[in-house]
């Protein structure tokens, strides 16, 4: 809890398209009501860029594709009491995992050389190293709540948050399905 009694929430995106965060914003005016109960203490959606040591609720979008994703997921797990896996990329790998049937070297070659017309080169600095295989988040850290969908509907995110605020355990399976 924050000093004002609100539930502290941290969010980030791993290997995703940010669409799940856009769905969060699609809660529209309901965000005003939620703001009376939650404090977003770290997120791409707010200015705070330091993940606090102790957070009530962490929300992760995207899959684990590179070293930085792995580090962020472990950091969230260590610092958040409850962790939500948000969206199909987080829950089952979805689009990022489509590279898994191919060798990593072939994927890199295809992306940085074969499909590039101007100055093709494989970056060696400034980008995190790709992992050999893409994994859903629960492949690397335990997850408490799974919210599927690509992206999950804003109503589903609202349901999960309001249930948690009410002190209940949400059952996202009632309001979600994969791919929608
Ligand atoms: S689940 Fe869909 S909307 Fe969410 S990050 Fe993945 S591709 Fe984007």
Short mmCIF file of N, CA and C and ligand atoms in Angstrom, two decimals:
data_model
loop_
_atom_site.label_atom_id
_atom_site.label_comp_id
_atom_site.label_asym_id
_atom_site.label_seq_id
_atom_site.Cartn_x
_atom_site.Cartn_y
_atom_site.Cartn_z
N UNK A 1 0.84 -1.19 0.00
CA UNK A 1 0.00 0.00 0.00
C UNK A 1 0.88 1.25 0.00
N UNK A 2 0.42 2.27 -0.66
CA UNK A 2 1.12 3.54 -0.58
C UNK A 2 0.73 4.24 0.71
N UNK A 3 1.40 5.35 1.01
CA UNK A 3 1.14 6.06 2.25
C UNK A 3 -0.30 6.51 2.38
N UNK A 4 -0.99 6.68 1.25
CA UNK A 4 -2.39 7.13 1.29
C UNK A 4 -3.37 5.96 1.28
N UNK A 5 -2.86 4.74 1.50
CA UNK A 5 -3.75 3.58 1.58
C UNK A 5 -4.14 2.98 0.25
N UNK A 6 -3.60 3.50 -0.84
CA UNK A 6 -3.94 2.96 -2.16
C UNK A 6 -3.06 1.76 -2.49
N UNK A 7 -3.56 0.90 -3.38
CA UNK A 7 -2.79 -0.25 -3.87
C UNK A 7 -1.74 0.28 -4.86
N UNK A 8 -0.47 -0.08 -4.64
CA UNK A 8 0.55 0.37 -5.58
C UNK A 8 0.64 -0.61 -6.76
N UNK A 9 0.74 -0.04 -7.95
CA UNK A 9 0.74 -0.83 -9.19
C UNK A 9 1.94 -0.43 -10.04
N UNK A 10 2.66 -1.43 -10.55
CA UNK A 10 3.75 -1.19 -11.50
C UNK A 10 3.45 -1.98 -12.77
N UNK A 11 3.72 -1.39 -13.93
CA UNK A 11 3.52 -2.11 -15.18
C UNK A 11 4.75 -1.92 -16.07
N UNK A 12 4.97 -2.89 -16.94
CA UNK A 12 5.97 -2.68 -18.00
C UNK A 12 5.66 -3.60 -19.16
N UNK A 13 6.29 -3.29 -20.29
CA UNK A 13 6.16 -4.18 -21.44
C UNK A 13 7.49 -4.85 -21.71
N UNK A 14 7.41 -6.12 -22.05
CA UNK A 14 8.58 -6.91 -22.42
C UNK A 14 8.55 -7.00 -23.95
N UNK A 15 8.56 -8.22 -24.54
CA UNK A 15 8.47 -8.29 -26.00
C UNK A 15 7.00 -8.32 -26.40
N UNK A 16 6.45 -7.14 -26.57
CA UNK A 16 5.05 -7.00 -27.00
C UNK A 16 4.95 -5.79 -27.90
N UNK A 17 3.73 -5.42 -28.23
CA UNK A 17 3.55 -4.31 -29.18
C UNK A 17 3.01 -3.07 -28.49
N UNK A 18 2.83 -3.14 -27.16
CA UNK A 18 2.25 -2.08 -26.33
C UNK A 18 0.73 -2.05 -26.43
N UNK A 19 0.15 -2.93 -27.23
CA UNK A 19 -1.31 -2.94 -27.39
C UNK A 19 -2.05 -3.26 -26.10
N UNK A 20 -1.44 -4.09 -25.25
CA UNK A 20 -2.11 -4.42 -23.98
C UNK A 20 -2.15 -3.19 -23.07
N UNK A 21 -1.09 -2.39 -23.11
CA UNK A 21 -1.13 -1.13 -22.35
C UNK A 21 -2.16 -0.16 -22.94
N UNK A 22 -2.30 -0.17 -24.26
CA UNK A 22 -3.33 0.69 -24.87
C UNK A 22 -4.72 0.25 -24.42
N UNK A 23 -4.90 -1.06 -24.25
CA UNK A 23 -6.18 -1.56 -23.76
C UNK A 23 -6.42 -1.09 -22.33
N UNK A 24 -5.34 -1.03 -21.54
CA UNK A 24 -5.44 -0.48 -20.17
C UNK A 24 -5.98 0.95 -20.25
N UNK A 25 -5.42 1.75 -21.18
CA UNK A 25 -5.89 3.13 -21.32
C UNK A 25 -7.32 3.19 -21.82
N UNK A 26 -7.73 2.15 -22.55
CA UNK A 26 -9.11 2.11 -23.08
C UNK A 26 -10.16 1.99 -21.98
N UNK A 27 -9.72 1.84 -20.73
CA UNK A 27 -10.71 1.89 -19.64
C UNK A 27 -11.30 3.29 -19.52
N UNK A 28 -10.68 4.25 -20.22
CA UNK A 28 -11.22 5.61 -20.34
C UNK A 28 -11.60 6.21 -18.99
N UNK A 29 -12.85 6.68 -18.88
CA UNK A 29 -13.23 7.43 -17.67
C UNK A 29 -13.20 6.56 -16.41
N UNK A 30 -13.20 5.23 -16.59
CA UNK A 30 -13.11 4.36 -15.41
C UNK A 30 -11.75 4.49 -14.73
N UNK A 31 -10.75 5.00 -15.48
CA UNK A 31 -9.44 5.24 -14.89
C UNK A 31 -9.52 6.26 -13.77
N UNK A 32 -10.46 7.19 -13.89
CA UNK A 32 -10.60 8.23 -12.85
C UNK A 32 -11.04 7.58 -11.55
N UNK A 33 -12.02 6.67 -11.63
CA UNK A 33 -12.46 5.95 -10.42
C UNK A 33 -11.34 5.08 -9.87
N UNK A 34 -10.63 4.38 -10.78
CA UNK A 34 -9.54 3.49 -10.32
C UNK A 34 -8.46 4.29 -9.60
N UNK A 35 -8.22 5.51 -10.06
CA UNK A 35 -7.16 6.33 -9.46
C UNK A 35 -7.44 6.64 -8.00
N UNK A 36 -8.68 6.46 -7.57
CA UNK A 36 -8.99 6.68 -6.15
C UNK A 36 -8.54 5.50 -5.29
N UNK A 37 -8.22 4.38 -5.96
CA UNK A 37 -7.87 3.16 -5.22
C UNK A 37 -6.46 2.66 -5.51
N UNK A 38 -5.89 3.06 -6.66
CA UNK A 38 -4.56 2.57 -7.01
C UNK A 38 -3.62 3.74 -7.31
N UNK A 39 -2.35 3.52 -7.01
CA UNK A 39 -1.27 4.45 -7.38
C UNK A 39 -0.37 3.74 -8.37
N UNK A 40 -0.27 4.25 -9.58
CA UNK A 40 0.66 3.67 -10.56
C UNK A 40 2.04 4.26 -10.29
N UNK A 41 2.91 3.44 -9.70
CA UNK A 41 4.19 3.94 -9.20
C UNK A 41 5.34 3.74 -10.20
N UNK A 42 5.08 2.97 -11.26
CA UNK A 42 6.11 2.73 -12.27
C UNK A 42 5.42 2.17 -13.49
N UNK A 43 5.67 2.77 -14.66
CA UNK A 43 4.99 2.31 -15.87
C UNK A 43 5.45 3.14 -17.05
N UNK A 44 5.37 2.58 -18.27
CA UNK A 44 5.60 3.43 -19.45
C UNK A 44 4.54 4.52 -19.56
N UNK A 45 3.44 4.36 -18.83
CA UNK A 45 2.32 5.31 -18.93
C UNK A 45 2.48 6.51 -18.01
N UNK A 46 3.46 6.45 -17.08
CA UNK A 46 3.64 7.55 -16.14
C UNK A 46 5.11 7.98 -16.13
N UNK A 47 5.40 9.06 -15.42
CA UNK A 47 6.76 9.58 -15.42
C UNK A 47 7.72 8.75 -14.57
N UNK A 48 7.20 8.09 -13.51
CA UNK A 48 8.08 7.37 -12.58
C UNK A 48 8.80 6.22 -13.31
N UNK A 49 10.12 6.26 -13.31
CA UNK A 49 10.90 5.27 -14.06
C UNK A 49 11.80 4.42 -13.18
N UNK A 50 11.61 4.49 -11.84
CA UNK A 50 12.37 3.64 -10.91
C UNK A 50 11.39 2.67 -10.26
N UNK A 51 11.58 1.38 -10.49
CA UNK A 51 10.68 0.40 -9.87
C UNK A 51 10.94 0.37 -8.35
N UNK A 52 9.93 0.68 -7.52
CA UNK A 52 10.14 0.65 -6.06
C UNK A 52 10.49 -0.76 -5.58
N UNK A 53 11.07 -0.82 -4.39
CA UNK A 53 11.46 -2.10 -3.81
C UNK A 53 10.26 -2.99 -3.52
N UNK A 54 9.16 -2.36 -3.08
CA UNK A 54 7.97 -3.13 -2.70
C UNK A 54 6.74 -2.56 -3.42
N UNK A 55 6.09 -3.42 -4.19
CA UNK A 55 4.91 -3.01 -4.96
C UNK A 55 3.81 -4.05 -4.70
N UNK A 56 2.57 -3.60 -4.60
CA UNK A 56 1.46 -4.54 -4.36
C UNK A 56 1.17 -5.39 -5.60
N UNK A 57 1.08 -4.73 -6.75
CA UNK A 57 0.63 -5.43 -7.95
C UNK A 57 1.51 -5.08 -9.14
N UNK A 58 2.07 -6.10 -9.78
CA UNK A 58 2.84 -5.90 -11.00
C UNK A 58 2.07 -6.43 -12.19
N UNK A 59 2.13 -5.71 -13.31
CA UNK A 59 1.44 -6.12 -14.53
C UNK A 59 2.45 -6.15 -15.66
N UNK A 60 2.63 -7.34 -16.26
CA UNK A 60 3.63 -7.51 -17.32
C UNK A 60 2.96 -7.84 -18.64
N UNK A 61 3.29 -7.07 -19.66
CA UNK A 61 2.85 -7.34 -21.04
C UNK A 61 4.03 -7.90 -21.83
N UNK A 62 3.76 -8.80 -22.77
CA UNK A 62 4.81 -9.26 -23.67
C UNK A 62 5.48 -10.53 -23.19
N UNK A 63 6.28 -11.11 -24.07
CA UNK A 63 6.93 -12.38 -23.74
C UNK A 63 8.40 -12.15 -23.41
N UNK A 64 9.07 -13.24 -23.05
CA UNK A 64 10.48 -13.18 -22.68
C UNK A 64 11.30 -13.55 -23.92
N UNK A 65 11.86 -12.54 -24.57
CA UNK A 65 12.60 -12.78 -25.81
C UNK A 65 14.08 -12.47 -25.71
N UNK A 66 14.45 -11.61 -24.76
CA UNK A 66 15.88 -11.23 -24.67
C UNK A 66 16.30 -11.10 -23.21
N UNK A 67 17.59 -10.83 -23.02
CA UNK A 67 18.16 -10.77 -21.67
C UNK A 67 17.48 -9.70 -20.82
N UNK A 68 17.11 -8.60 -21.44
CA UNK A 68 16.49 -7.50 -20.69
C UNK A 68 15.09 -7.90 -20.21
N UNK A 69 14.34 -8.61 -21.07
CA UNK A 69 13.01 -9.10 -20.65
C UNK A 69 13.15 -10.00 -19.43
N UNK A 70 14.15 -10.87 -19.48
CA UNK A 70 14.38 -11.81 -18.39
C UNK A 70 14.70 -11.06 -17.09
N UNK A 71 15.56 -10.07 -17.20
CA UNK A 71 15.93 -9.27 -16.02
C UNK A 71 14.70 -8.54 -15.45
N UNK A 72 13.92 -7.91 -16.33
CA UNK A 72 12.75 -7.16 -15.86
C UNK A 72 11.74 -8.09 -15.19
N UNK A 73 11.49 -9.25 -15.78
CA UNK A 73 10.51 -10.19 -15.21
C UNK A 73 10.96 -10.65 -13.82
N UNK A 74 12.23 -10.94 -13.68
CA UNK A 74 12.75 -11.38 -12.37
C UNK A 74 12.67 -10.24 -11.36
N UNK A 75 12.96 -9.04 -11.80
CA UNK A 75 12.90 -7.89 -10.90
C UNK A 75 11.46 -7.64 -10.44
N UNK A 76 10.51 -7.73 -11.37
CA UNK A 76 9.10 -7.55 -10.99
C UNK A 76 8.67 -8.64 -10.01
N UNK A 77 9.08 -9.88 -10.29
CA UNK A 77 8.68 -10.99 -9.40
C UNK A 77 9.24 -10.78 -7.99
N UNK A 78 10.47 -10.28 -7.93
CA UNK A 78 11.10 -10.09 -6.62
C UNK A 78 10.46 -8.95 -5.84
N UNK A 79 9.89 -7.97 -6.53
CA UNK A 79 9.43 -6.76 -5.85
C UNK A 79 7.91 -6.64 -5.74
N UNK A 80 7.17 -7.46 -6.49
CA UNK A 80 5.71 -7.33 -6.50
C UNK A 80 5.07 -8.50 -5.76
N UNK A 81 4.10 -8.17 -4.88
CA UNK A 81 3.41 -9.24 -4.14
C UNK A 81 2.60 -10.11 -5.09
N UNK A 82 1.86 -9.48 -5.99
CA UNK A 82 1.06 -10.21 -6.97
C UNK A 82 1.54 -9.83 -8.36
N UNK A 83 1.58 -10.82 -9.25
CA UNK A 83 2.06 -10.54 -10.61
C UNK A 83 1.02 -11.02 -11.63
N UNK A 84 0.62 -10.10 -12.51
CA UNK A 84 -0.34 -10.42 -13.57
C UNK A 84 0.40 -10.58 -14.89
N UNK A 85 0.11 -11.64 -15.61
CA UNK A 85 0.58 -11.85 -16.97
C UNK A 85 -0.52 -11.35 -17.89
N UNK A 86 -0.28 -10.23 -18.58
CA UNK A 86 -1.34 -9.54 -19.32
C UNK A 86 -1.20 -9.74 -20.83
N UNK A 87 -2.16 -10.42 -21.42
CA UNK A 87 -2.19 -10.57 -22.88
C UNK A 87 -1.57 -11.87 -23.36
N UNK A 88 -1.92 -12.23 -24.59
CA UNK A 88 -1.49 -13.53 -25.12
C UNK A 88 0.03 -13.65 -25.25
N UNK A 89 0.74 -12.57 -25.58
CA UNK A 89 2.21 -12.67 -25.68
C UNK A 89 2.79 -13.07 -24.33
N UNK A 90 2.25 -12.49 -23.26
CA UNK A 90 2.72 -12.81 -21.91
C UNK A 90 2.30 -14.22 -21.50
N UNK A 91 1.09 -14.61 -21.88
CA UNK A 91 0.50 -15.86 -21.39
C UNK A 91 0.99 -17.08 -22.19
N UNK A 92 1.16 -16.91 -23.52
CA UNK A 92 1.55 -18.10 -24.29
C UNK A 92 2.63 -17.85 -25.36
N UNK A 93 3.22 -16.66 -25.37
CA UNK A 93 4.27 -16.35 -26.36
C UNK A 93 3.75 -15.69 -27.61
N UNK A 94 2.57 -16.12 -28.07
CA UNK A 94 1.84 -15.45 -29.16
C UNK A 94 2.75 -15.06 -30.33
N UNK A 95 2.68 -13.83 -30.79
CA UNK A 95 3.42 -13.40 -31.99
C UNK A 95 4.95 -13.53 -31.83
N UNK A 96 5.54 -13.04 -30.73
CA UNK A 96 7.00 -13.16 -30.63
C UNK A 96 7.49 -14.60 -30.73
N UNK A 97 6.71 -15.55 -30.24
CA UNK A 97 7.14 -16.95 -30.24
C UNK A 97 7.09 -17.58 -31.63
N UNK A 98 6.58 -16.85 -32.62
CA UNK A 98 6.55 -17.41 -33.98
C UNK A 98 7.96 -17.61 -34.54
N UNK A 99 8.98 -17.02 -33.91
CA UNK A 99 10.35 -17.27 -34.38
C UNK A 99 10.93 -18.57 -33.82
N UNK A 100 10.24 -19.18 -32.87
CA UNK A 100 10.82 -20.35 -32.20
C UNK A 100 11.15 -21.54 -33.11
N UNK A 101 10.39 -21.79 -34.17
CA UNK A 101 10.75 -22.94 -35.02
C UNK A 101 12.05 -22.73 -35.80
N UNK A 102 12.57 -21.49 -35.80
CA UNK A 102 13.75 -21.20 -36.62
C UNK A 102 15.00 -21.05 -35.74
N UNK A 103 16.16 -21.28 -36.32
CA UNK A 103 17.42 -21.07 -35.58
C UNK A 103 17.61 -19.58 -35.34
N UNK A 104 18.14 -19.25 -34.18
CA UNK A 104 18.32 -17.84 -33.82
C UNK A 104 19.19 -17.11 -34.84
N UNK A 105 20.27 -17.74 -35.27
CA UNK A 105 21.17 -17.08 -36.24
C UNK A 105 20.43 -16.77 -37.54
N UNK A 106 19.55 -17.68 -37.96
CA UNK A 106 18.79 -17.45 -39.20
C UNK A 106 17.81 -16.29 -39.02
N UNK A 107 17.21 -16.20 -37.85
CA UNK A 107 16.26 -15.11 -37.57
C UNK A 107 16.98 -13.77 -37.62
N UNK A 108 18.15 -13.71 -36.99
CA UNK A 108 18.92 -12.46 -36.95
C UNK A 108 19.38 -12.08 -38.36
N UNK A 109 19.84 -13.06 -39.10
CA UNK A 109 20.29 -12.82 -40.47
C UNK A 109 19.15 -12.26 -41.31
N UNK A 110 17.98 -12.87 -41.16
CA UNK A 110 16.80 -12.46 -41.93
C UNK A 110 16.39 -11.03 -41.58
N UNK A 111 16.40 -10.71 -40.29
CA UNK A 111 15.90 -9.41 -39.84
C UNK A 111 16.87 -8.28 -40.16
N UNK A 112 18.17 -8.55 -39.99
CA UNK A 112 19.14 -7.44 -40.07
C UNK A 112 19.90 -7.37 -41.38
N UNK A 113 19.87 -8.44 -42.18
CA UNK A 113 20.61 -8.39 -43.44
C UNK A 113 19.69 -8.61 -44.64
N UNK A 114 19.01 -9.77 -44.67
CA UNK A 114 18.26 -10.12 -45.88
C UNK A 114 17.13 -9.13 -46.18
N UNK A 115 16.48 -8.61 -45.14
CA UNK A 115 15.34 -7.73 -45.36
C UNK A 115 15.70 -6.24 -45.32
N UNK A 116 17.00 -5.93 -45.33
CA UNK A 116 17.44 -4.54 -45.20
C UNK A 116 18.15 -4.12 -46.49
N UNK A 117 17.73 -2.97 -47.05
CA UNK A 117 18.36 -2.47 -48.27
C UNK A 117 19.53 -1.56 -47.97
N UNK A 118 19.39 -0.73 -46.93
CA UNK A 118 20.39 0.30 -46.66
C UNK A 118 21.29 -0.10 -45.51
N UNK A 119 22.57 -0.28 -45.77
CA UNK A 119 23.58 -0.54 -44.75
C UNK A 119 23.21 -1.71 -43.83
N UNK A 120 22.96 -2.87 -44.39
CA UNK A 120 22.59 -4.01 -43.53
C UNK A 120 23.73 -4.41 -42.60
N UNK A 121 23.43 -4.57 -41.32
CA UNK A 121 24.46 -5.00 -40.35
C UNK A 121 23.77 -5.53 -39.10
N UNK A 122 24.44 -6.44 -38.45
CA UNK A 122 23.91 -7.01 -37.21
C UNK A 122 24.41 -6.17 -36.04
N UNK A 123 23.50 -5.57 -35.25
CA UNK A 123 23.95 -4.69 -34.16
C UNK A 123 24.67 -5.48 -33.07
N UNK A 124 25.72 -4.88 -32.55
CA UNK A 124 26.46 -5.53 -31.46
C UNK A 124 26.39 -4.71 -30.17
N UNK A 125 25.86 -3.47 -30.26
CA UNK A 125 25.75 -2.61 -29.08
C UNK A 125 24.36 -1.99 -29.04
N UNK A 126 23.89 -1.70 -27.83
CA UNK A 126 22.66 -0.93 -27.69
C UNK A 126 21.39 -1.74 -27.76
N UNK A 127 21.47 -3.02 -28.07
CA UNK A 127 20.28 -3.87 -28.06
C UNK A 127 20.58 -5.10 -27.21
N UNK A 128 19.62 -5.53 -26.38
CA UNK A 128 19.87 -6.70 -25.54
C UNK A 128 19.96 -7.97 -26.37
N UNK A 129 20.77 -8.91 -25.89
CA UNK A 129 20.96 -10.17 -26.62
C UNK A 129 19.66 -10.97 -26.63
N UNK A 130 19.31 -11.49 -27.81
CA UNK A 130 18.12 -12.35 -27.92
C UNK A 130 18.39 -13.70 -27.26
N UNK A 131 17.36 -14.26 -26.65
CA UNK A 131 17.44 -15.63 -26.13
C UNK A 131 17.16 -16.60 -27.27
N UNK A 132 17.63 -17.81 -27.14
CA UNK A 132 17.46 -18.79 -28.22
C UNK A 132 15.99 -19.06 -28.49
N UNK A 133 15.19 -19.09 -27.42
CA UNK A 133 13.75 -19.35 -27.56
C UNK A 133 12.95 -18.29 -26.82
N UNK A 134 11.82 -17.90 -27.40
CA UNK A 134 10.88 -17.01 -26.72
C UNK A 134 10.03 -17.84 -25.76
N UNK A 135 9.81 -17.30 -24.55
CA UNK A 135 8.98 -18.01 -23.57
C UNK A 135 7.86 -17.11 -23.06
N UNK A 136 6.73 -17.71 -22.67
CA UNK A 136 5.76 -16.93 -21.90
C UNK A 136 6.38 -16.57 -20.56
N UNK A 137 5.81 -15.59 -19.89
CA UNK A 137 6.47 -15.11 -18.66
C UNK A 137 6.54 -16.20 -17.58
N UNK A 138 5.47 -17.02 -17.51
CA UNK A 138 5.49 -18.04 -16.46
C UNK A 138 6.53 -19.13 -16.74
N UNK A 139 7.21 -19.05 -17.91
CA UNK A 139 8.32 -19.96 -18.18
C UNK A 139 9.57 -19.58 -17.39
N UNK A 140 9.60 -18.34 -16.88
CA UNK A 140 10.81 -17.90 -16.15
C UNK A 140 10.53 -17.45 -14.72
N UNK A 141 9.29 -16.99 -14.43
CA UNK A 141 8.94 -16.62 -13.05
C UNK A 141 7.50 -17.05 -12.77
N UNK A 142 7.16 -17.35 -11.52
CA UNK A 142 5.77 -17.71 -11.21
C UNK A 142 4.84 -16.51 -11.41
N UNK A 143 3.65 -16.81 -11.92
CA UNK A 143 2.63 -15.79 -12.17
C UNK A 143 1.41 -16.09 -11.30
N UNK A 144 0.76 -15.05 -10.79
CA UNK A 144 -0.41 -15.24 -9.93
C UNK A 144 -1.72 -15.19 -10.71
N UNK A 145 -1.81 -14.31 -11.71
CA UNK A 145 -3.08 -14.14 -12.44
C UNK A 145 -2.78 -14.02 -13.93
N UNK A 146 -3.47 -14.82 -14.72
CA UNK A 146 -3.31 -14.79 -16.18
C UNK A 146 -4.52 -14.09 -16.81
N UNK A 147 -4.24 -13.11 -17.67
CA UNK A 147 -5.33 -12.40 -18.35
C UNK A 147 -5.06 -12.49 -19.86
N UNK A 148 -5.61 -13.52 -20.54
CA UNK A 148 -5.34 -13.68 -21.98
C UNK A 148 -6.12 -12.67 -22.81
N UNK A 149 -5.81 -12.69 -24.13
CA UNK A 149 -6.45 -11.79 -25.07
C UNK A 149 -5.37 -11.04 -25.84
N UNK A 150 -5.68 -10.66 -27.06
CA UNK A 150 -4.71 -9.95 -27.90
C UNK A 150 -5.36 -8.74 -28.55
N UNK A 151 -5.46 -7.64 -27.79
CA UNK A 151 -5.15 -7.54 -26.36
C UNK A 151 -6.37 -7.95 -25.53
N UNK A 152 -6.19 -8.13 -24.23
CA UNK A 152 -7.36 -8.32 -23.37
C UNK A 152 -8.24 -7.07 -23.46
N UNK A 153 -9.55 -7.29 -23.46
CA UNK A 153 -10.48 -6.16 -23.53
C UNK A 153 -10.34 -5.29 -22.28
N UNK A 154 -10.54 -4.00 -22.47
CA UNK A 154 -10.47 -3.08 -21.32
C UNK A 154 -11.43 -3.51 -20.21
N UNK A 155 -12.59 -4.08 -20.59
CA UNK A 155 -13.54 -4.53 -19.56
C UNK A 155 -12.94 -5.64 -18.70
N UNK A 156 -12.12 -6.51 -19.35
CA UNK A 156 -11.50 -7.61 -18.60
C UNK A 156 -10.45 -7.06 -17.62
N UNK A 157 -9.67 -6.09 -18.08
CA UNK A 157 -8.66 -5.50 -17.19
C UNK A 157 -9.36 -4.79 -16.03
N UNK A 158 -10.45 -4.11 -16.34
CA UNK A 158 -11.20 -3.40 -15.30
C UNK A 158 -11.77 -4.40 -14.29
N UNK A 159 -12.30 -5.50 -14.79
CA UNK A 159 -12.84 -6.53 -13.89
C UNK A 159 -11.76 -7.03 -12.92
N UNK A 160 -10.59 -7.35 -13.47
CA UNK A 160 -9.51 -7.90 -12.63
C UNK A 160 -9.11 -6.87 -11.56
N UNK A 161 -8.93 -5.64 -11.97
CA UNK A 161 -8.48 -4.61 -11.02
C UNK A 161 -9.54 -4.34 -9.95
N UNK A 162 -10.80 -4.27 -10.35
CA UNK A 162 -11.84 -3.95 -9.35
C UNK A 162 -12.04 -5.13 -8.38
N UNK A 163 -11.87 -6.34 -8.86
CA UNK A 163 -11.96 -7.49 -7.95
C UNK A 163 -10.83 -7.44 -6.92
N UNK A 164 -9.63 -7.14 -7.38
CA UNK A 164 -8.48 -7.06 -6.46
C UNK A 164 -8.68 -5.92 -5.46
N UNK A 165 -9.18 -4.80 -5.94
CA UNK A 165 -9.43 -3.66 -5.05
C UNK A 165 -10.45 -4.05 -3.98
N UNK A 166 -11.43 -4.87 -4.37
CA UNK A 166 -12.47 -5.30 -3.43
C UNK A 166 -11.98 -6.41 -2.49
N UNK A 167 -10.73 -6.85 -2.70
CA UNK A 167 -10.17 -7.88 -1.83
C UNK A 167 -10.55 -9.28 -2.24
N UNK A 168 -11.05 -9.42 -3.48
CA UNK A 168 -11.44 -10.75 -3.98
C UNK A 168 -10.38 -11.25 -4.98
N UNK A 169 -10.40 -12.56 -5.21
CA UNK A 169 -9.50 -13.15 -6.21
C UNK A 169 -10.25 -13.21 -7.54
N UNK A 170 -9.77 -12.47 -8.56
CA UNK A 170 -10.50 -12.47 -9.84
C UNK A 170 -10.37 -13.80 -10.57
N UNK A 171 -11.38 -14.09 -11.39
CA UNK A 171 -11.35 -15.27 -12.25
C UNK A 171 -11.43 -14.79 -13.70
N UNK A 172 -10.28 -14.39 -14.29
CA UNK A 172 -10.31 -13.79 -15.63
C UNK A 172 -10.90 -14.72 -16.69
N UNK A 173 -10.89 -16.04 -16.44
CA UNK A 173 -11.46 -16.97 -17.40
C UNK A 173 -12.92 -16.71 -17.69
N UNK A 174 -13.60 -16.01 -16.79
CA UNK A 174 -15.02 -15.68 -16.99
C UNK A 174 -15.21 -14.58 -18.03
N UNK A 175 -14.17 -13.76 -18.25
CA UNK A 175 -14.37 -12.56 -19.07
C UNK A 175 -13.34 -12.44 -20.21
N UNK A 176 -12.54 -13.49 -20.41
CA UNK A 176 -11.50 -13.40 -21.45
C UNK A 176 -11.50 -14.64 -22.32
N UNK A 177 -10.85 -14.51 -23.47
CA UNK A 177 -10.52 -15.68 -24.26
C UNK A 177 -9.29 -15.34 -25.09
N UNK A 178 -8.52 -16.36 -25.49
CA UNK A 178 -7.31 -16.12 -26.24
C UNK A 178 -7.65 -15.46 -27.58
N UNK A 179 -6.82 -14.49 -27.96
CA UNK A 179 -6.95 -13.86 -29.27
C UNK A 179 -8.01 -12.81 -29.36
N UNK A 180 -8.71 -12.50 -28.28
CA UNK A 180 -9.76 -11.47 -28.35
C UNK A 180 -9.92 -10.82 -27.00
S1 LIG B 1 -1.02 -9.77 -26.69
FE1 LIG B 1 -1.49 -8.74 -28.65
S2 LIG B 1 -1.86 -6.58 -28.07
FE2 LIG B 1 -0.76 -7.55 -26.33
S3 LIG B 1 1.43 -7.16 -26.73
FE3 LIG B 1 0.95 -9.16 -27.67
S4 LIG B 1 0.44 -8.68 -29.81
FE4 LIG B 1 0.32 -6.76 -28.66
#
